[in-house]
């Protein structure tokens, strides 16, 4: 079963990177340690944090929840640590979640987004997906290419990029 995450404030940027890889990564700004632990327990989420105090809590210490203590300050190295520690893999679900609100994206026909994207984007792109939560529209433009290249440079082939293209029909 694919792990789900809850991300502490001190590693908040990590949530977007995990979402790029298709992992459910919950991040709610302002949650205290008790709430983080409660949600991790209730929803079976792996807690990602730099806070050593959480490790000393009974539920974390006894293994009732899985906690990964993030060592790096840099988000790229944080992602590398999570991927290596949990042996994460990716597949066709890369870029399948909204980077902002963690909701699965849905395909949209080009004509449906005509008035929702810049004219240049509409002229040059053919495939689009939309977040039903925040209504953001995504497409495979230069920003997508840069994100994908960053992930490819960051992660070794044995960890994630072991099966070629790694993206579904659009699955930005």
Short mmCIF file of C-alpha atoms in Angstrom, two decimals:
data_model
loop_
_atom_site.label_atom_id
_atom_site.label_comp_id
_atom_site.label_asym_id
_atom_site.label_seq_id
_atom_site.Cartn_x
_atom_site.Cartn_y
_atom_site.Cartn_z
CA UNK A 1 0.00 0.00 0.00
CA UNK A 2 1.26 3.43 -0.93
CA UNK A 3 2.16 5.56 2.11
CA UNK A 4 0.35 8.79 2.93
CA UNK A 5 2.12 11.60 4.74
CA UNK A 6 1.49 14.42 7.15
CA UNK A 7 4.15 17.10 6.95
CA UNK A 8 5.20 19.27 9.89
CA UNK A 9 5.58 23.04 9.46
CA UNK A 10 9.37 22.79 9.73
CA UNK A 11 9.49 20.75 6.49
CA UNK A 12 6.42 22.22 4.79
CA UNK A 13 8.01 22.60 1.33
CA UNK A 14 8.47 18.84 1.26
CA UNK A 15 4.70 18.39 0.82
CA UNK A 16 4.72 19.85 -2.71
CA UNK A 17 7.64 17.67 -3.77
CA UNK A 18 5.89 14.53 -2.53
CA UNK A 19 2.72 15.59 -4.35
CA UNK A 20 4.76 15.95 -7.56
CA UNK A 21 5.63 12.28 -7.16
CA UNK A 22 1.96 11.40 -6.66
CA UNK A 23 2.02 10.92 -2.89
CA UNK A 24 -0.78 12.15 -0.65
CA UNK A 25 1.02 14.71 1.53
CA UNK A 26 -1.14 16.60 4.00
CA UNK A 27 0.20 19.96 5.15
CA UNK A 28 -1.86 22.24 7.36
CA UNK A 29 -0.07 25.36 8.51
CA UNK A 30 -0.29 25.97 12.25
CA UNK A 31 -0.96 22.46 13.56
CA UNK A 32 0.66 21.74 16.89
CA UNK A 33 2.45 18.48 17.66
CA UNK A 34 -0.62 16.95 19.31
CA UNK A 35 -2.74 17.53 16.20
CA UNK A 36 -0.02 16.18 13.90
CA UNK A 37 0.20 12.99 15.93
CA UNK A 38 -3.61 12.68 16.20
CA UNK A 39 -4.07 12.97 12.43
CA UNK A 40 -1.18 10.59 11.72
CA UNK A 41 -2.78 8.01 14.02
CA UNK A 42 -6.32 8.48 12.74
CA UNK A 43 -5.45 8.44 9.03
CA UNK A 44 -2.46 6.08 9.08
CA UNK A 45 -0.07 8.75 7.82
CA UNK A 46 3.71 8.82 8.09
CA UNK A 47 4.74 11.93 10.02
CA UNK A 48 7.63 13.90 8.50
CA UNK A 49 9.32 16.36 10.86
CA UNK A 50 12.57 17.90 12.03
CA UNK A 51 11.21 18.12 15.59
CA UNK A 52 13.04 15.60 17.79
CA UNK A 53 10.46 16.16 20.53
CA UNK A 54 7.85 14.27 18.51
CA UNK A 55 10.09 11.20 18.52
CA UNK A 56 9.97 11.11 22.32
CA UNK A 57 6.18 10.87 22.41
CA UNK A 58 4.76 7.53 23.41
CA UNK A 59 2.94 6.80 20.15
CA UNK A 60 6.01 7.55 18.07
CA UNK A 61 8.36 5.73 20.42
CA UNK A 62 6.21 2.58 20.52
CA UNK A 63 5.76 2.49 16.76
CA UNK A 64 2.03 3.26 16.71
CA UNK A 65 2.84 5.85 14.07
CA UNK A 66 5.78 5.99 11.73
CA UNK A 67 7.85 9.14 12.11
CA UNK A 68 10.70 10.10 9.82
CA UNK A 69 13.04 12.62 11.41
CA UNK A 70 14.21 14.80 8.55
CA UNK A 71 17.87 15.73 8.88
CA UNK A 72 18.48 18.13 5.99
CA UNK A 73 17.41 21.75 5.77
CA UNK A 74 17.37 21.76 1.96
CA UNK A 75 14.09 20.50 0.48
CA UNK A 76 15.89 18.52 -2.24
CA UNK A 77 17.88 16.59 0.34
CA UNK A 78 14.76 16.17 2.48
CA UNK A 79 12.99 14.52 -0.45
CA UNK A 80 15.99 12.32 -1.15
CA UNK A 81 15.99 11.19 2.51
CA UNK A 82 12.27 10.31 2.45
CA UNK A 83 12.59 8.43 -0.85
CA UNK A 84 15.59 6.44 0.36
CA UNK A 85 14.29 5.80 3.89
CA UNK A 86 10.87 4.60 2.77
CA UNK A 87 12.01 3.17 -0.58
CA UNK A 88 9.37 5.17 -2.41
CA UNK A 89 8.62 4.39 -6.01
CA UNK A 90 6.73 6.31 -8.62
CA UNK A 91 4.73 5.27 -11.58
CA UNK A 92 1.93 6.64 -13.64
CA UNK A 93 0.68 8.89 -10.85
CA UNK A 94 3.44 11.49 -10.97
CA UNK A 95 1.94 14.98 -11.26
CA UNK A 96 -1.53 13.58 -10.58
CA UNK A 97 -2.23 15.68 -7.45
CA UNK A 98 -2.76 19.39 -7.07
CA UNK A 99 0.48 20.83 -5.73
CA UNK A 100 -1.46 23.32 -3.61
CA UNK A 101 -4.32 21.34 -2.08
CA UNK A 102 -3.39 17.66 -2.52
CA UNK A 103 -6.56 16.78 -4.48
CA UNK A 104 -6.47 14.40 -7.49
CA UNK A 105 -6.45 16.27 -10.80
CA UNK A 106 -9.06 15.64 -13.49
CA UNK A 107 -8.55 15.87 -17.27
CA UNK A 108 -10.11 18.81 -19.10
CA UNK A 109 -10.78 19.29 -22.79
CA UNK A 110 -8.87 22.12 -24.40
CA UNK A 111 -12.02 24.13 -25.14
CA UNK A 112 -13.08 23.90 -21.49
CA UNK A 113 -10.04 25.90 -20.39
CA UNK A 114 -9.96 28.49 -23.19
CA UNK A 115 -10.89 31.37 -20.87
CA UNK A 116 -8.97 29.98 -17.89
CA UNK A 117 -5.42 29.96 -19.25
CA UNK A 118 -3.28 32.64 -20.92
CA UNK A 119 -3.78 32.90 -24.73
CA UNK A 120 -0.23 31.74 -25.47
CA UNK A 121 -0.71 28.64 -23.32
CA UNK A 122 -4.00 27.88 -25.06
CA UNK A 123 -2.32 28.14 -28.48
CA UNK A 124 0.69 26.00 -27.58
CA UNK A 125 -0.68 23.31 -25.26
CA UNK A 126 -3.12 20.50 -26.02
CA UNK A 127 -3.63 18.69 -22.72
CA UNK A 128 -4.86 20.10 -19.44
CA UNK A 129 -5.89 18.92 -16.01
CA UNK A 130 -7.74 20.80 -13.29
CA UNK A 131 -7.98 20.62 -9.53
CA UNK A 132 -11.61 20.29 -8.45
CA UNK A 133 -10.65 21.75 -5.07
CA UNK A 134 -9.03 25.07 -5.98
CA UNK A 135 -9.79 25.08 -9.75
CA UNK A 136 -6.14 25.54 -10.74
CA UNK A 137 -5.35 24.46 -14.28
CA UNK A 138 -2.13 22.57 -15.04
CA UNK A 139 -0.42 21.84 -18.36
CA UNK A 140 2.94 20.48 -19.52
CA UNK A 141 4.74 23.74 -20.09
CA UNK A 142 8.24 24.85 -19.21
CA UNK A 143 7.44 24.93 -15.48
CA UNK A 144 6.40 21.26 -15.61
CA UNK A 145 9.56 20.43 -17.55
CA UNK A 146 11.74 22.17 -14.94
CA UNK A 147 10.01 20.34 -12.07
CA UNK A 148 10.44 17.01 -13.81
CA UNK A 149 14.11 17.71 -14.55
CA UNK A 150 14.67 18.69 -10.92
CA UNK A 151 13.20 15.40 -9.76
CA UNK A 152 15.23 13.43 -12.30
CA UNK A 153 18.46 15.14 -11.25
CA UNK A 154 17.68 14.68 -7.59
CA UNK A 155 16.72 11.04 -7.54
CA UNK A 156 18.73 8.08 -8.68
CA UNK A 157 17.27 5.75 -11.32
CA UNK A 158 17.00 2.88 -8.82
CA UNK A 159 14.75 4.87 -6.53
CA UNK A 160 12.11 6.40 -8.75
CA UNK A 161 12.80 6.76 -12.42
CA UNK A 162 13.04 3.09 -13.24
CA UNK A 163 10.24 2.72 -15.74
CA UNK A 164 10.75 5.29 -18.47
CA UNK A 165 8.37 8.19 -18.88
CA UNK A 166 6.59 7.69 -15.55
CA UNK A 167 3.51 9.66 -16.47
CA UNK A 168 0.01 8.69 -17.48
CA UNK A 169 -1.81 10.12 -20.47
CA UNK A 170 -1.41 13.60 -19.07
CA UNK A 171 -1.04 13.29 -15.34
CA UNK A 172 0.97 16.46 -15.17
#
